[in-house]
mmCIF file of C-alpha atoms in Angstrom:
data_model
loop_
_atom_site.group_PDB
_atom_site.id
_atom_site.type_symbol
_atom_site.label_atom_id
_atom_site.label_comp_id
_atom_site.label_asym_id
_atom_site.label_seq_id
_atom_site.Cartn_x
_atom_site.Cartn_y
_atom_site.Cartn_z
ATOM 1 C CA GLN G 1315 16.819 -2.992 31.594
ATOM 2 C CA VAL G 1316 15.850 0.479 30.459
ATOM 3 C CA GLN G 1317 12.155 1.347 30.595
ATOM 4 C CA LEU G 1318 10.286 4.409 29.383
ATOM 5 C CA GLN G 1319 7.014 5.785 30.744
ATOM 6 C CA GLU G 1320 4.983 8.658 29.325
ATOM 7 C CA SER G 1321 2.948 10.932 31.561
ATOM 8 C CA GLY G 1322 0.831 14.042 31.176
ATOM 9 C CA PRO G 1323 -2.734 15.309 30.768
ATOM 10 C CA GLY G 1324 -5.069 13.116 28.774
ATOM 11 C CA LEU G 1325 -7.216 16.060 27.702
ATOM 12 C CA VAL G 1326 -6.028 19.359 26.254
ATOM 13 C CA ASN G 1327 -8.105 22.319 25.118
ATOM 14 C CA PRO G 1328 -7.832 23.484 21.507
ATOM 15 C CA SER G 1329 -5.255 26.250 20.955
ATOM 16 C CA GLU G 1330 -3.420 25.357 24.171
ATOM 17 C CA THR G 1331 -0.070 23.584 24.640
ATOM 18 C CA LEU G 1332 0.229 19.832 25.013
ATOM 19 C CA SER G 1333 2.920 18.854 27.518
ATOM 20 C CA LEU G 1334 4.191 15.319 28.061
ATOM 21 C CA THR G 1335 7.078 13.840 29.984
ATOM 22 C CA CYS G 1336 8.924 10.585 29.454
ATOM 23 C CA THR G 1337 10.668 9.112 32.477
ATOM 24 C CA VAL G 1338 13.567 6.802 31.742
ATOM 25 C CA SER G 1339 14.340 4.225 34.401
ATOM 26 C CA ALA G 1340 17.405 2.060 34.893
ATOM 27 C CA TYR G 1341 19.435 4.288 32.637
ATOM 28 C CA SER G 1342 21.604 7.384 32.532
ATOM 29 C CA PHE G 1343 21.449 10.038 29.820
ATOM 30 C CA SER G 1344 25.203 10.274 29.649
ATOM 31 C CA SER G 1345 25.578 7.770 26.826
ATOM 32 C CA ASN G 1346 25.126 8.132 23.080
ATOM 33 C CA TYR G 1347 21.428 7.682 22.549
ATOM 34 C CA TYR G 1348 18.667 9.801 21.101
ATOM 35 C CA TRP G 1349 15.306 10.241 22.774
ATOM 36 C CA ASP G 1350 12.349 10.370 20.438
ATOM 37 C CA TRP G 1351 8.675 11.240 20.394
ATOM 38 C CA ILE G 1352 6.272 9.509 18.002
ATOM 39 C CA ARG G 1353 2.512 9.779 17.762
ATOM 40 C CA GLN G 1354 -0.315 7.740 16.279
ATOM 41 C CA PRO G 1355 -3.758 9.235 15.574
ATOM 42 C CA PRO G 1356 -6.684 6.886 16.181
ATOM 43 C CA GLY G 1357 -6.759 4.153 13.543
ATOM 44 C CA LYS G 1358 -3.813 5.610 11.650
ATOM 45 C CA GLY G 1359 -0.081 5.082 11.234
ATOM 46 C CA LEU G 1360 2.980 6.333 13.065
ATOM 47 C CA GLU G 1361 4.271 9.887 12.785
ATOM 48 C CA TRP G 1362 7.706 10.886 14.055
ATOM 49 C CA ILE G 1363 7.620 14.152 16.008
ATOM 50 C CA GLY G 1364 11.294 14.682 16.808
ATOM 51 C CA ASN G 1365 14.166 13.752 19.059
ATOM 52 C CA ILE G 1366 16.862 15.044 21.349
ATOM 53 C CA TYR G 1367 20.413 13.865 21.789
ATOM 54 C CA HIS G 1368 22.026 13.548 25.203
ATOM 55 C CA SER G 1369 24.025 16.681 24.361
ATOM 56 C CA GLY G 1370 20.785 18.643 23.949
ATOM 57 C CA SER G 1371 20.723 18.851 20.144
ATOM 58 C CA THR G 1372 17.220 18.541 18.751
ATOM 59 C CA TYR G 1373 15.715 17.467 15.422
ATOM 60 C CA TYR G 1374 12.078 17.942 14.486
ATOM 61 C CA ASN G 1375 9.641 16.759 11.858
ATOM 62 C CA PRO G 1376 9.468 19.702 9.428
ATOM 63 C CA SER G 1377 5.674 19.520 9.394
ATOM 64 C CA LEU G 1378 5.533 20.127 13.162
ATOM 65 C CA LYS G 1379 8.711 22.097 13.721
ATOM 66 C CA SER G 1380 7.065 25.474 14.304
ATOM 67 C CA ARG G 1381 5.008 24.069 17.197
ATOM 68 C CA VAL G 1382 7.329 21.516 18.834
ATOM 69 C CA THR G 1383 9.891 21.771 21.613
ATOM 70 C CA ILE G 1384 11.704 18.749 23.056
ATOM 71 C CA SER G 1385 13.867 19.173 26.123
ATOM 72 C CA LEU G 1386 15.941 17.043 28.462
ATOM 73 C CA ASP G 1387 16.223 17.038 32.260
ATOM 74 C CA THR G 1388 19.115 14.741 33.074
ATOM 75 C CA SER G 1389 18.798 15.318 36.823
ATOM 76 C CA LYS G 1390 15.344 13.715 36.716
ATOM 77 C CA ASN G 1391 16.102 11.197 33.950
ATOM 78 C CA GLN G 1392 13.297 12.724 31.920
ATOM 79 C CA PHE G 1393 12.734 14.258 28.528
ATOM 80 C CA SER G 1394 9.704 16.277 27.550
ATOM 81 C CA LEU G 1395 7.511 17.263 24.634
ATOM 82 C CA LYS G 1396 5.641 20.518 24.194
ATOM 83 C CA LEU G 1397 3.297 20.973 21.239
ATOM 84 C CA SER G 1398 1.678 24.379 20.981
ATOM 85 C CA SER G 1399 -1.553 25.602 19.386
ATOM 86 C CA VAL G 1400 -3.088 22.144 19.327
ATOM 87 C CA THR G 1401 -6.180 21.209 17.337
ATOM 88 C CA ALA G 1402 -8.294 18.072 17.097
ATOM 89 C CA ALA G 1403 -5.795 16.784 14.524
ATOM 90 C CA ASP G 1404 -3.251 16.429 17.342
ATOM 91 C CA THR G 1405 -5.412 13.845 19.103
ATOM 92 C CA ALA G 1406 -3.279 10.699 19.219
ATOM 93 C CA VAL G 1407 -1.438 8.148 21.267
ATOM 94 C CA TYR G 1408 1.952 9.671 22.036
ATOM 95 C CA TYR G 1409 4.956 7.388 22.459
ATOM 96 C CA CYS G 1410 8.434 8.092 23.703
ATOM 97 C CA ALA G 1411 11.253 5.873 22.521
ATOM 98 C CA ARG G 1412 15.014 5.457 22.628
ATOM 99 C CA GLY G 1413 16.845 5.995 19.372
ATOM 100 C CA THR G 1414 20.032 4.059 18.763
ATOM 101 C CA LYS G 1415 22.401 5.422 16.143
ATOM 102 C CA TRP G 1416 25.728 4.006 15.097
ATOM 103 C CA LYS G 1417 27.970 4.306 12.117
ATOM 104 C CA VAL G 1418 28.244 1.590 9.511
ATOM 105 C CA PRO G 1419 31.971 0.756 9.461
ATOM 106 C CA SER G 1420 33.942 2.140 6.508
ATOM 107 C CA THR G 1421 30.982 4.172 5.211
ATOM 108 C CA TYR G 1422 29.400 7.503 5.944
ATOM 109 C CA TYR G 1423 26.020 5.869 6.624
ATOM 110 C CA TYR G 1424 24.353 5.273 9.964
ATOM 111 C CA TYR G 1425 21.960 2.784 11.443
ATOM 112 C CA TYR G 1426 19.119 4.424 13.346
ATOM 113 C CA TYR G 1427 16.302 2.566 15.024
ATOM 114 C CA LEU G 1428 13.923 2.869 17.954
ATOM 115 C CA ASP G 1429 14.701 -0.089 20.156
ATOM 116 C CA VAL G 1430 12.910 0.734 23.421
ATOM 117 C CA TRP G 1431 9.423 2.215 23.552
ATOM 118 C CA GLY G 1432 7.102 3.447 26.242
ATOM 119 C CA LYS G 1433 3.583 2.041 26.373
ATOM 120 C CA GLY G 1434 2.100 5.267 25.058
ATOM 121 C CA THR G 1435 -0.333 7.791 26.444
ATOM 122 C CA THR G 1436 -3.567 8.943 24.843
ATOM 123 C CA VAL G 1437 -4.058 12.673 24.422
ATOM 124 C CA THR G 1438 -7.378 14.066 23.277
ATOM 125 C CA VAL G 1439 -7.738 17.646 22.115
ATOM 126 C CA SER G 1440 -11.248 18.833 22.865
ATOM 127 C CA SER G 1441 -13.062 21.540 24.744
ATOM 128 C CA GLU U 945 11.514 14.345 2.548
ATOM 129 C CA ILE U 946 11.711 10.632 1.763
ATOM 130 C CA VAL U 947 8.287 9.002 1.510
ATOM 131 C CA LEU U 948 7.887 5.296 2.252
ATOM 132 C CA THR U 949 5.051 3.429 0.559
ATOM 133 C CA GLN U 950 4.085 0.045 1.952
ATOM 134 C CA SER U 951 2.150 -2.623 0.104
ATOM 135 C CA PRO U 952 -0.165 -4.313 0.290
ATOM 136 C CA GLY U 953 -2.266 -2.327 2.715
ATOM 137 C CA THR U 954 -3.739 -5.549 4.041
ATOM 138 C CA LEU U 955 -2.435 -9.076 3.590
ATOM 139 C CA SER U 956 -4.823 -11.953 4.341
ATOM 140 C CA SER U 957 -2.954 -15.151 5.089
ATOM 141 C CA SER U 958 -3.236 -18.354 7.067
ATOM 142 C CA PRO U 959 -0.938 -19.635 9.815
ATOM 143 C CA GLY U 960 1.974 -21.539 8.318
ATOM 144 C CA GLU U 961 1.982 -19.506 5.111
ATOM 145 C CA ARG U 962 4.729 -17.234 3.906
ATOM 146 C CA ALA U 963 4.127 -13.480 4.045
ATOM 147 C CA THR U 964 5.963 -10.935 1.953
ATOM 148 C CA LEU U 965 5.641 -7.237 2.784
ATOM 149 C CA SER U 966 6.985 -4.452 0.624
ATOM 150 C CA CYS U 967 8.352 -1.004 1.460
ATOM 151 C CA ARG U 968 9.285 1.355 -1.354
ATOM 152 C CA ALA U 969 11.212 4.603 -0.821
ATOM 153 C CA SER U 970 10.631 7.701 -2.937
ATOM 154 C CA GLN U 971 14.370 7.954 -3.505
ATOM 155 C CA THR U 972 17.396 5.741 -3.115
ATOM 156 C CA ILE U 973 18.432 5.101 0.471
ATOM 157 C CA SER U 974 21.154 3.060 2.057
ATOM 158 C CA SER U 975 19.980 -0.276 3.432
ATOM 159 C CA SER U 976 21.428 0.830 6.756
ATOM 160 C CA GLN U 977 18.689 3.450 6.970
ATOM 161 C CA LEU U 978 15.757 1.009 6.870
ATOM 162 C CA ALA U 979 14.067 -0.568 9.911
ATOM 163 C CA TRP U 980 10.892 -2.611 10.448
ATOM 164 C CA TYR U 981 8.489 -2.651 13.391
ATOM 165 C CA GLN U 982 5.577 -4.839 14.451
ATOM 166 C CA GLN U 983 2.584 -3.395 16.267
ATOM 167 C CA LYS U 984 -0.230 -5.339 17.880
ATOM 168 C CA PRO U 985 -3.531 -3.731 18.936
ATOM 169 C CA GLY U 986 -3.195 -1.611 22.044
ATOM 170 C CA GLN U 987 0.576 -2.046 22.178
ATOM 171 C CA ALA U 988 3.586 0.045 21.304
ATOM 172 C CA PRO U 989 5.537 -0.891 18.187
ATOM 173 C CA ARG U 990 8.354 -3.390 18.588
ATOM 174 C CA LEU U 991 11.602 -3.263 16.647
ATOM 175 C CA LEU U 992 12.007 -6.267 14.335
ATOM 176 C CA MET U 993 14.788 -5.408 11.909
ATOM 177 C CA TYR U 994 17.328 -2.682 11.375
ATOM 178 C CA GLY U 995 19.806 -2.089 8.594
ATOM 179 C CA ALA U 996 17.178 -3.739 6.380
ATOM 180 C CA SER U 997 18.337 -7.266 7.210
ATOM 181 C CA ARG U 998 19.596 -7.340 10.791
ATOM 182 C CA ARG U 999 17.234 -8.906 13.301
ATOM 183 C CA ALA U 1000 16.785 -7.089 16.585
ATOM 184 C CA THR U 1001 17.453 -8.875 19.841
ATOM 185 C CA GLY U 1002 15.040 -11.718 20.501
ATOM 186 C CA ILE U 1003 13.380 -11.695 17.082
ATOM 187 C CA PRO U 1004 12.838 -15.221 15.729
ATOM 188 C CA ASP U 1005 14.583 -16.239 12.539
ATOM 189 C CA ARG U 1006 11.337 -16.736 10.645
ATOM 190 C CA PHE U 1007 11.553 -12.947 10.147
ATOM 191 C CA SER U 1008 13.965 -11.792 7.487
ATOM 192 C CA GLY U 1009 14.571 -8.553 5.656
ATOM 193 C CA SER U 1010 16.151 -7.722 2.344
ATOM 194 C CA GLY U 1011 16.398 -5.064 -0.296
ATOM 195 C CA SER U 1012 18.423 -2.141 -1.519
ATOM 196 C CA GLY U 1013 18.027 1.150 -3.292
ATOM 197 C CA THR U 1014 14.329 1.957 -3.168
ATOM 198 C CA ASP U 1015 12.780 -1.500 -2.662
ATOM 199 C CA PHE U 1016 12.813 -3.381 0.613
ATOM 200 C CA THR U 1017 11.036 -6.519 1.784
ATOM 201 C CA LEU U 1018 10.105 -8.071 5.095
ATOM 202 C CA THR U 1019 9.433 -11.787 4.865
ATOM 203 C CA ILE U 1020 7.820 -13.995 7.471
ATOM 204 C CA SER U 1021 8.650 -17.525 6.405
ATOM 205 C CA ARG U 1022 5.864 -19.310 8.276
ATOM 206 C CA LEU U 1023 3.196 -17.239 9.956
ATOM 207 C CA GLU U 1024 2.588 -18.007 13.601
ATOM 208 C CA PRO U 1025 -0.645 -16.909 15.329
ATOM 209 C CA GLU U 1026 1.245 -14.151 17.159
ATOM 210 C CA ASP U 1027 2.508 -12.643 13.879
ATOM 211 C CA PHE U 1028 -0.872 -11.256 12.854
ATOM 212 C CA ALA U 1029 -0.316 -7.547 13.402
ATOM 213 C CA VAL U 1030 0.527 -4.313 11.608
ATOM 214 C CA TYR U 1031 4.040 -3.835 10.252
ATOM 215 C CA TYR U 1032 5.743 -0.501 9.606
ATOM 216 C CA CYS U 1033 8.941 0.350 7.810
ATOM 217 C CA GLN U 1034 10.977 3.374 8.881
ATOM 218 C CA GLN U 1035 13.860 5.223 7.303
ATOM 219 C CA TYR U 1036 16.437 7.579 8.743
ATOM 220 C CA GLY U 1037 18.132 10.226 6.663
ATOM 221 C CA SER U 1038 19.387 13.796 7.170
ATOM 222 C CA SER U 1039 18.648 13.395 10.899
ATOM 223 C CA LEU U 1040 14.942 12.879 10.188
ATOM 224 C CA LEU U 1041 12.745 9.798 10.448
ATOM 225 C CA THR U 1042 9.757 8.812 8.378
ATOM 226 C CA PHE U 1043 7.456 5.807 8.619
ATOM 227 C CA GLY U 1044 5.546 3.956 5.967
ATOM 228 C CA GLY U 1045 1.781 3.733 6.199
ATOM 229 C CA GLY U 1046 1.815 0.154 7.428
ATOM 230 C CA THR U 1047 0.732 -3.298 6.258
ATOM 231 C CA LYS U 1048 -1.849 -5.188 8.259
ATOM 232 C CA VAL U 1049 -1.362 -8.951 8.249
ATOM 233 C CA GLU U 1050 -4.694 -10.526 9.070
ATOM 234 C CA ILE U 1051 -5.926 -14.081 9.405
ATOM 235 C CA LYS U 1052 -7.651 -15.314 6.274
#
């Protein structure tokens, strides 16, 4: 079954760029799934960062859009997150997840849910 | 942006009791757009429900979801010890996702 694993530095200096990778095992990127990043500051709720489709199309949280880049490397079965100009407010557990989207029959609505998650990786922004 | 407001913030209940969690959207959404997750301390969230009322694979039938328009509910018919956790609702619209602030279900 598909598994996701986040990796990257646990400590990032303020004003620098946070870079994380999610490795997807037992799966190919050729099918119709989205690949999402979500974060959770200490003691707080979940915040969606953005996602990427297998075609390479990306969608970002408007509040983070100016600082976020999500990319896909199908040859390595990985997708990545870059968040620039980080501050202490970006300290969080970062999760990668698989997004499943499918059309509700006979409507123009879609289901969308995150059905497989990585275990998360803690990133602290501090000098 | 659609804002999801969950209530109560904390629900104190005993094993065997019924728990009712609310998720209210700032504007009307399709029930297909609404999902629920459970998160235990130190763990990633787990998908419980999608399409407001469809249970994800492996989710026991004591969990049920309902609602339409702006008001959605997650019900746990009889709380088991493993159900004490934080629950989040999530909506998908215009290619963007938002989460509610969460409801913590704690042991009374």
